[in-house]
mmCIF file of C-alpha atoms and ligand atoms in Angstrom:
data_model
loop_
_atom_site.group_PDB
_atom_site.id
_atom_site.type_symbol
_atom_site.label_atom_id
_atom_site.label_comp_id
_atom_site.label_asym_id
_atom_site.label_seq_id
_atom_site.Cartn_x
_atom_site.Cartn_y
_atom_site.Cartn_z
ATOM 1 C CA MET F 16 9.742 15.665 -7.603
ATOM 2 C CA ILE F 17 7.835 12.495 -6.853
ATOM 3 C CA ARG F 18 8.097 9.621 -9.379
ATOM 4 C CA TYR F 19 5.508 6.664 -9.577
ATOM 5 C CA LEU F 20 6.654 3.221 -10.270
ATOM 6 C CA ASP F 21 4.688 -0.059 -10.807
ATOM 7 C CA ASN F 22 7.838 -2.490 -10.337
ATOM 8 C CA LEU F 23 10.864 -2.875 -8.110
ATOM 9 C CA LYS F 24 13.605 -1.943 -10.696
ATOM 10 C CA ASN F 25 16.504 -0.511 -8.865
ATOM 11 C CA ILE F 26 14.810 -0.637 -5.629
ATOM 12 C CA SER F 27 16.630 -2.364 -2.636
ATOM 13 C CA SER F 28 15.759 -2.665 1.093
ATOM 14 C CA GLU F 29 17.939 0.408 1.883
ATOM 15 C CA ASN F 30 15.191 2.391 -0.102
ATOM 16 C CA LEU F 31 12.520 1.327 2.142
ATOM 17 C CA GLU F 32 13.297 2.895 5.519
ATOM 18 C CA GLY F 33 10.496 4.426 7.758
ATOM 19 C CA PHE F 34 7.348 2.576 7.001
ATOM 20 C CA PHE F 35 4.995 0.858 9.198
ATOM 21 C CA ASP F 36 4.771 3.873 11.322
ATOM 22 C CA GLY F 37 3.320 3.077 14.618
ATOM 23 C CA TRP F 38 3.283 -0.678 14.234
ATOM 24 C CA PRO F 39 4.439 -2.171 17.618
ATOM 25 C CA ASN F 40 6.185 -5.128 15.785
ATOM 26 C CA PRO F 41 6.951 -3.913 12.047
ATOM 27 C CA PRO F 42 8.290 -5.876 9.385
ATOM 28 C CA SER F 43 11.908 -5.402 8.480
ATOM 29 C CA VAL F 44 12.982 -3.458 5.302
ATOM 30 C CA GLU F 45 13.925 -6.969 3.966
ATOM 31 C CA LYS F 46 10.465 -8.236 4.791
ATOM 32 C CA HIS F 47 8.825 -5.204 3.128
ATOM 33 C CA LEU F 48 10.892 -5.808 -0.083
ATOM 34 C CA GLN F 49 9.815 -9.486 0.089
ATOM 35 C CA LEU F 50 6.104 -8.626 0.386
ATOM 36 C CA LEU F 51 6.369 -6.007 -2.450
ATOM 37 C CA LYS F 52 7.879 -8.639 -4.655
ATOM 38 C CA ASN F 53 5.223 -11.106 -3.791
ATOM 39 C CA SER F 54 2.392 -8.756 -4.291
ATOM 40 C CA ASP F 55 0.426 -9.148 -7.617
ATOM 41 C CA TYR F 56 0.502 -5.323 -8.312
ATOM 42 C CA ILE F 57 2.312 -2.357 -6.547
ATOM 43 C CA TRP F 58 2.769 1.273 -7.073
ATOM 44 C CA LEU F 59 5.587 3.039 -5.267
ATOM 45 C CA ALA F 60 6.125 6.852 -4.984
ATOM 46 C CA LEU F 61 9.586 7.716 -5.110
ATOM 47 C CA ASP F 62 11.430 10.996 -4.155
ATOM 48 C CA GLU F 63 13.602 11.573 -6.992
ATOM 49 C CA GLU F 64 16.252 13.377 -4.909
ATOM 50 C CA THR F 65 16.844 10.634 -2.561
ATOM 51 C CA ASP F 66 15.710 7.832 -4.674
ATOM 52 C CA ASN F 67 13.869 6.693 -1.527
ATOM 53 C CA VAL F 68 10.488 5.015 -1.602
ATOM 54 C CA ILE F 69 8.128 7.455 0.207
ATOM 55 C CA GLY F 70 4.737 5.835 -0.407
ATOM 56 C CA PHE F 71 3.347 2.442 -1.519
ATOM 57 C CA ILE F 72 0.264 0.464 -2.118
ATOM 58 C CA THR F 73 -0.003 -3.234 -2.614
ATOM 59 C CA ALA F 74 -2.718 -5.588 -4.235
ATOM 60 C CA ILE F 75 -2.955 -9.405 -4.378
ATOM 61 C CA SER F 76 -5.398 -11.027 -6.703
ATOM 62 C CA ASP F 77 -6.969 -14.322 -7.736
ATOM 63 C CA LYS F 78 -6.523 -13.089 -11.422
ATOM 64 C CA VAL F 79 -10.091 -13.903 -12.254
ATOM 65 C CA LEU F 80 -12.592 -11.965 -10.122
ATOM 66 C CA SER F 81 -10.985 -10.498 -7.237
ATOM 67 C CA VAL F 82 -8.401 -8.142 -5.896
ATOM 68 C CA TYR F 83 -7.583 -7.272 -2.342
ATOM 69 C CA ILE F 84 -5.501 -4.067 -1.285
ATOM 70 C CA PRO F 85 -3.821 -4.910 1.976
ATOM 71 C CA LEU F 86 -1.372 -1.827 2.483
ATOM 72 C CA LEU F 87 -1.092 1.594 1.530
ATOM 73 C CA GLU F 88 1.329 3.995 3.471
ATOM 74 C CA VAL F 89 2.792 7.372 2.650
ATOM 75 C CA LEU F 90 5.872 8.339 5.080
ATOM 76 C CA PRO F 91 4.661 10.978 7.591
ATOM 77 C CA GLU F 92 6.714 13.924 6.219
ATOM 78 C CA TYR F 93 5.162 13.492 2.784
ATOM 79 C CA LYS F 94 1.552 13.123 3.965
ATOM 80 C CA ASN F 95 -1.165 15.545 2.758
ATOM 81 C CA ARG F 96 0.586 16.373 -0.709
ATOM 82 C CA GLY F 97 -1.933 14.013 -2.761
ATOM 83 C CA ILE F 98 0.520 11.222 -2.824
ATOM 84 C CA GLY F 99 -1.841 8.508 -1.114
ATOM 85 C CA SER F 100 -4.540 9.635 -3.489
ATOM 86 C CA GLU F 101 -2.230 9.145 -6.647
ATOM 87 C CA LEU F 102 -1.289 5.735 -5.300
ATOM 88 C CA VAL F 103 -4.885 4.614 -4.902
ATOM 89 C CA LYS F 104 -6.007 6.240 -8.206
ATOM 90 C CA ARG F 105 -3.145 4.325 -9.967
ATOM 91 C CA MET F 106 -3.984 1.130 -8.182
ATOM 92 C CA LEU F 107 -7.600 1.259 -8.951
ATOM 93 C CA GLU F 108 -6.798 1.889 -12.638
ATOM 94 C CA THR F 109 -4.561 -1.031 -12.739
ATOM 95 C CA THR F 110 -7.174 -3.267 -11.281
ATOM 96 C CA ASN F 111 -10.318 -1.654 -13.119
ATOM 97 C CA ASN F 112 -11.170 -5.122 -14.882
ATOM 98 C CA TYR F 113 -11.717 -7.006 -11.921
ATOM 99 C CA TYR F 114 -15.210 -7.394 -10.537
ATOM 100 C CA MET F 115 -14.184 -7.210 -6.771
ATOM 101 C CA VAL F 116 -11.790 -4.571 -5.380
ATOM 102 C CA ASP F 117 -11.675 -4.704 -1.623
ATOM 103 C CA LEU F 118 -9.890 -3.246 1.297
ATOM 104 C CA ILE F 119 -10.344 -2.809 5.031
ATOM 105 C CA CYS F 120 -9.961 0.568 6.713
ATOM 106 C CA ASP F 121 -10.508 2.577 9.835
ATOM 107 C CA GLU F 122 -13.617 4.613 10.187
ATOM 108 C CA ASN F 123 -11.536 7.797 9.645
ATOM 109 C CA LEU F 124 -10.474 7.009 6.302
ATOM 110 C CA ILE F 125 -13.893 6.177 4.791
ATOM 111 C CA ASP F 126 -14.340 9.653 3.372
ATOM 112 C CA PHE F 127 -10.826 9.253 1.851
ATOM 113 C CA TYR F 128 -11.790 6.086 -0.084
ATOM 114 C CA LYS F 129 -15.161 7.306 -1.082
ATOM 115 C CA ARG F 130 -13.489 9.917 -3.334
ATOM 116 C CA PHE F 131 -12.463 6.908 -5.571
ATOM 117 C CA ASN F 132 -16.026 5.723 -5.813
ATOM 118 C CA MET F 133 -15.509 3.053 -3.215
ATOM 119 C CA PHE F 134 -18.386 2.213 -0.909
ATOM 120 C CA LYS F 135 -18.455 1.255 2.769
ATOM 121 C CA SER F 136 -19.341 -2.321 3.349
ATOM 122 C CA GLN F 137 -18.993 -4.946 6.423
ATOM 123 C CA GLY F 138 -15.800 -6.820 7.078
ATOM 124 C CA MET F 139 -14.601 -9.588 9.071
ATOM 125 C CA ILE F 140 -10.851 -9.855 10.076
ATOM 126 C CA MET F 141 -8.479 -11.697 12.168
ATOM 127 C CA ARG F 142 -5.039 -10.460 13.304
ATOM 128 C CA ASN F 143 -2.052 -12.876 14.585
ATOM 129 C CA TYR F 144 0.027 -10.132 16.181
ATOM 130 C CA GLN F 145 2.970 -12.476 17.011
ATOM 131 C CA SER F 146 3.288 -12.520 13.041
ATOM 132 C CA GLN F 147 2.970 -8.810 12.510
ATOM 133 C CA ASN F 148 6.863 -8.504 11.536
ATOM 134 C CA GLY F 149 6.308 -11.045 8.829
ATOM 135 C CA GLU F 150 8.494 -13.616 10.595
ATOM 136 C CA GLY F 151 5.673 -16.110 11.284
ATOM 137 C CA HIS F 152 6.294 -18.199 8.211
ATOM 138 C CA ASN F 153 8.883 -18.671 5.406
ATOM 139 C CA LEU F 154 7.724 -19.077 1.994
HETATM 140 C C1 LIG W 5 -3.923 7.337 4.545
HETATM 141 C C2 LIG W 5 -2.756 7.978 3.722
HETATM 142 C C3 LIG W 5 -2.037 6.823 2.811
HETATM 143 C C4 LIG W 5 -2.978 9.208 2.887
HETATM 144 O O1 LIG W 5 -1.902 9.455 2.363
HETATM 145 P P1 LIG W 5 -1.696 11.066 1.970
HETATM 146 O O2 LIG W 5 -0.478 11.237 1.042
HETATM 147 O O3 LIG W 5 -1.527 11.971 3.097
HETATM 148 O O4 LIG W 5 -3.077 11.174 1.086
HETATM 149 P P2 LIG W 5 -3.581 12.641 0.434
HETATM 150 O O5 LIG W 5 -2.556 13.809 0.454
HETATM 151 O O6 LIG W 5 -3.803 12.172 -1.055
HETATM 152 O O7 LIG W 5 -4.897 12.839 0.944
HETATM 153 C C5 LIG W 5 -4.877 13.116 2.358
HETATM 154 C C6 LIG W 5 -6.392 13.252 2.817
HETATM 155 O O8 LIG W 5 -6.785 12.148 3.618
HETATM 156 C C7 LIG W 5 -7.091 12.416 4.795
HETATM 157 N N1 LIG W 5 -6.463 11.557 5.759
HETATM 158 C C8 LIG W 5 -5.457 10.924 5.880
HETATM 159 N N2 LIG W 5 -5.412 10.110 6.963
HETATM 160 C C9 LIG W 5 -6.350 10.448 7.697
HETATM 161 C C10 LIG W 5 -6.821 9.911 8.957
HETATM 162 N N3 LIG W 5 -6.045 9.311 9.801
HETATM 163 N N4 LIG W 5 -8.113 10.541 9.276
HETATM 164 C C11 LIG W 5 -8.684 11.354 8.711
HETATM 165 N N5 LIG W 5 -8.415 11.699 7.546
HETATM 166 C C12 LIG W 5 -7.316 11.271 6.874
HETATM 167 C C13 LIG W 5 -6.447 13.922 5.082
HETATM 168 O O9 LIG W 5 -7.257 14.543 5.913
HETATM 169 C C14 LIG W 5 -6.561 14.496 3.566
HETATM 170 O O10 LIG W 5 -7.698 15.067 3.286
HETATM 171 P P3 LIG W 5 -8.037 16.482 2.528
HETATM 172 O O11 LIG W 5 -7.530 16.080 1.143
HETATM 173 O O12 LIG W 5 -9.205 16.798 2.598
HETATM 174 O O13 LIG W 5 -6.852 17.316 3.137
HETATM 175 C C15 LIG W 5 -1.547 8.284 4.813
HETATM 176 O O14 LIG W 5 -2.164 9.216 5.798
HETATM 177 C C16 LIG W 5 -1.034 7.116 5.592
HETATM 178 O O15 LIG W 5 -0.084 6.690 5.252
HETATM 179 N N6 LIG W 5 -1.590 6.850 6.860
HETATM 180 C C17 LIG W 5 -1.067 5.749 7.612
HETATM 181 C C18 LIG W 5 -1.388 4.293 7.143
HETATM 182 C C19 LIG W 5 -2.799 4.174 6.795
HETATM 183 O O16 LIG W 5 -3.737 4.553 7.484
HETATM 184 N N7 LIG W 5 -3.087 3.500 5.596
HETATM 185 C C20 LIG W 5 -4.272 3.099 5.121
HETATM 186 C C21 LIG W 5 -4.582 1.727 5.288
HETATM 187 S S1 LIG W 5 -6.334 1.177 4.860
#
Protein backbone atom coordinates (compact mmCIF):
# COMPACT_ATOMS: atom_id res chain seq x y z
CA MET A 1 0.00 0.00 0.00
CA ILE A 2 1.07 3.57 -0.65
CA ARG A 3 0.75 6.13 2.14
CA TYR A 4 0.90 9.91 1.67
CA LEU A 5 2.57 12.19 4.19
CA ASP A 6 3.01 15.99 4.36
CA ASN A 7 5.93 15.94 6.80
CA LEU A 8 9.24 14.16 7.49
CA LYS A 9 8.21 12.28 10.64
CA ASN A 10 10.28 9.07 10.87
CA ILE A 11 11.97 9.79 7.51
CA SER A 12 15.75 9.67 7.31
CA SER A 13 18.13 9.91 4.38
CA GLU A 14 18.22 6.08 4.11
CA ASN A 15 14.55 6.21 3.08
CA LEU A 16 15.37 8.44 0.11
CA GLU A 17 17.40 6.21 -2.20
CA GLY A 18 16.89 6.22 -5.96
CA PHE A 19 15.69 9.71 -6.81
CA PHE A 20 17.03 12.25 -9.32
CA ASP A 21 16.94 9.56 -11.97
CA GLY A 22 19.00 10.56 -14.99
CA TRP A 23 20.58 13.61 -13.35
CA PRO A 24 24.28 13.66 -14.27
CA ASN A 25 25.31 15.28 -10.98
CA PRO A 26 22.53 14.39 -8.52
CA PRO A 27 22.18 15.56 -4.92
CA SER A 28 23.10 13.03 -2.23
CA VAL A 29 20.34 11.52 -0.08
CA GLU A 30 21.48 13.86 2.70
CA LYS A 31 21.03 16.88 0.41
CA HIS A 32 17.65 15.48 -0.65
CA LEU A 33 16.58 15.33 2.99
CA GLN A 34 17.84 18.88 3.52
CA LEU A 35 15.87 20.29 0.58
CA LEU A 36 12.73 18.54 1.84
CA LYS A 37 13.29 20.09 5.28
CA ASN A 38 13.84 23.52 3.77
CA SER A 39 10.76 23.43 1.53
CA ASP A 40 7.64 25.24 2.71
CA TYR A 41 5.32 22.41 1.70
CA ILE A 42 5.98 18.78 0.83
CA TRP A 43 4.04 15.65 0.08
CA LEU A 44 5.71 12.25 0.16
CA ALA A 45 4.47 8.88 -1.10
CA LEU A 46 5.70 5.94 1.01
CA ASP A 47 5.64 2.25 0.27
CA GLU A 48 4.28 0.88 3.54
CA GLU A 49 6.05 -2.44 2.99
CA THR A 50 9.51 -0.90 2.99
CA ASP A 51 8.87 2.50 4.67
CA ASN A 52 10.80 4.01 1.79
CA VAL A 53 9.83 7.23 0.04
CA ILE A 54 8.87 6.33 -3.55
CA GLY A 55 7.59 9.73 -4.67
CA PHE A 56 7.76 13.35 -3.57
CA ILE A 57 6.73 16.89 -4.47
CA THR A 58 8.07 20.14 -2.99
CA ALA A 59 6.88 23.75 -2.94
CA ILE A 60 8.44 27.02 -1.80
CA SER A 61 6.45 30.16 -1.08
CA ASP A 62 6.52 33.85 -0.12
CA LYS A 63 3.54 33.02 2.15
CA VAL A 64 1.47 35.86 0.66
CA LEU A 65 0.81 35.46 -3.05
CA SER A 66 3.01 32.90 -4.67
CA VAL A 67 4.11 29.29 -4.63
CA TYR A 68 6.65 27.60 -6.84
CA ILE A 69 6.82 23.85 -7.30
CA PRO A 70 10.44 22.96 -8.12
CA LEU A 71 10.44 19.17 -7.84
CA LEU A 72 8.15 16.21 -8.49
CA GLU A 73 9.41 12.68 -8.95
CA VAL A 74 8.15 9.13 -8.67
CA LEU A 75 10.67 6.25 -8.65
CA PRO A 76 10.76 4.45 -12.03
CA GLU A 77 9.32 1.15 -10.74
CA TYR A 78 6.31 2.98 -9.23
CA LYS A 79 5.42 5.13 -12.25
CA ASN A 80 2.08 5.02 -14.07
CA ARG A 81 0.11 3.99 -10.98
CA GLY A 82 -1.43 7.40 -10.28
CA ILE A 83 1.12 8.33 -7.58
CA GLY A 84 2.44 11.42 -9.38
CA SER A 85 -1.12 12.62 -9.95
CA GLU A 86 -1.99 12.12 -6.29
CA LEU A 87 1.08 14.12 -5.21
CA VAL A 88 0.18 17.00 -7.55
CA LYS A 89 -3.47 16.90 -6.43
CA ARG A 90 -2.49 17.05 -2.77
CA MET A 91 0.02 19.87 -3.31
CA LEU A 92 -2.52 21.93 -5.26
CA GLU A 93 -5.03 21.45 -2.45
CA THR A 94 -2.40 22.49 0.11
CA THR A 95 -1.60 25.65 -1.84
CA ASN A 96 -5.05 26.54 -3.14
CA ASN A 97 -5.28 29.81 -1.18
CA TYR A 98 -2.35 31.33 -3.06
CA TYR A 99 -2.84 33.53 -6.13
CA MET A 100 0.10 32.13 -8.14
CA VAL A 101 1.08 28.47 -8.28
CA ASP A 102 3.81 28.00 -10.86
CA LEU A 103 6.09 25.27 -12.15
CA ILE A 104 8.31 24.66 -15.14
CA CYS A 105 8.05 21.43 -17.10
CA ASP A 106 9.08 19.83 -20.36
CA GLU A 107 6.71 19.95 -23.33
CA ASN A 108 5.78 16.26 -22.93
CA LEU A 109 4.30 16.86 -19.46
CA ILE A 110 1.99 19.72 -20.44
CA ASP A 111 -1.00 17.39 -20.91
CA PHE A 112 -0.25 15.77 -17.52
CA TYR A 113 -0.44 19.15 -15.73
CA LYS A 114 -3.46 20.33 -17.75
CA ARG A 115 -5.43 17.59 -15.97
CA PHE A 116 -5.15 19.69 -12.81
CA ASN A 117 -6.45 22.89 -14.48
CA MET A 118 -2.95 24.29 -14.87
CA PHE A 119 -2.32 26.12 -18.12
CA LYS A 120 0.66 26.68 -20.33
CA SER A 121 2.61 29.93 -20.02
CA GLN A 122 6.09 31.13 -20.91
CA GLY A 123 9.05 30.76 -18.58
CA MET A 124 12.65 31.87 -18.34
CA ILE A 125 15.18 29.80 -16.48
CA MET A 126 18.87 29.59 -15.64
CA ARG A 127 20.78 26.48 -14.61
CA ASN A 128 24.20 26.38 -12.87
CA TYR A 129 25.09 22.77 -13.59
CA GLN A 130 28.13 22.81 -11.31
CA SER A 131 25.64 23.21 -8.43
CA GLN A 132 23.23 20.47 -9.55
CA ASN A 133 24.28 18.28 -6.59
CA GLY A 134 23.33 20.99 -4.10
CA GLU A 135 26.90 21.38 -2.86
CA GLY A 136 27.24 24.87 -4.35
CA HIS A 137 26.42 26.68 -1.12
CA ASN A 138 25.82 25.98 2.52
CA LEU A 139 22.94 27.57 4.35
C1 LIG B 1 6.03 12.92 -14.11
C2 LIG B 1 5.94 11.83 -13.07
C3 LIG B 1 6.08 12.43 -11.69
C4 LIG B 1 4.57 11.16 -13.17
O1 LIG B 1 4.46 10.25 -12.11
P1 LIG B 1 3.49 8.97 -12.23
O2 LIG B 1 3.30 8.41 -10.87
O3 LIG B 1 3.96 8.06 -13.28
O4 LIG B 1 2.15 9.72 -12.70
P2 LIG B 1 0.71 9.12 -12.89
O5 LIG B 1 0.73 7.62 -12.85
O6 LIG B 1 -0.21 9.84 -11.98
O7 LIG B 1 0.37 9.64 -14.35
C5 LIG B 1 1.19 9.23 -15.38
C6 LIG B 1 0.74 9.94 -16.63
O8 LIG B 1 1.70 10.94 -16.95
C7 LIG B 1 2.22 10.66 -18.24
N1 LIG B 1 3.65 10.94 -18.28
C8 LIG B 1 4.55 10.80 -17.29
N2 LIG B 1 5.78 11.09 -17.74
C9 LIG B 1 5.62 11.44 -19.03
C10 LIG B 1 6.52 11.84 -20.04
N3 LIG B 1 7.84 11.96 -19.82
N4 LIG B 1 6.03 12.10 -21.27
C11 LIG B 1 4.71 11.99 -21.51
N5 LIG B 1 3.81 11.61 -20.59
C12 LIG B 1 4.27 11.34 -19.37
C13 LIG B 1 2.01 9.18 -18.44
O9 LIG B 1 1.94 8.88 -19.80
C14 LIG B 1 0.68 8.93 -17.75
O10 LIG B 1 -0.41 9.22 -18.60
P3 LIG B 1 -1.75 8.30 -18.55
O11 LIG B 1 -2.35 8.52 -17.19
O12 LIG B 1 -2.56 8.86 -19.66
O13 LIG B 1 -1.29 6.91 -18.75
C15 LIG B 1 7.00 10.72 -13.28
O14 LIG B 1 6.91 10.24 -14.60
C16 LIG B 1 8.43 11.17 -13.01
O15 LIG B 1 8.92 11.08 -11.88
N6 LIG B 1 9.13 11.65 -14.06
C17 LIG B 1 10.53 12.07 -13.92
C18 LIG B 1 10.65 13.39 -13.20
C19 LIG B 1 9.82 14.47 -13.84
O16 LIG B 1 9.73 14.61 -15.06
N7 LIG B 1 9.17 15.26 -12.97
C20 LIG B 1 8.35 16.37 -13.36
C21 LIG B 1 9.13 17.64 -13.24
S1 LIG B 1 8.16 19.02 -13.85
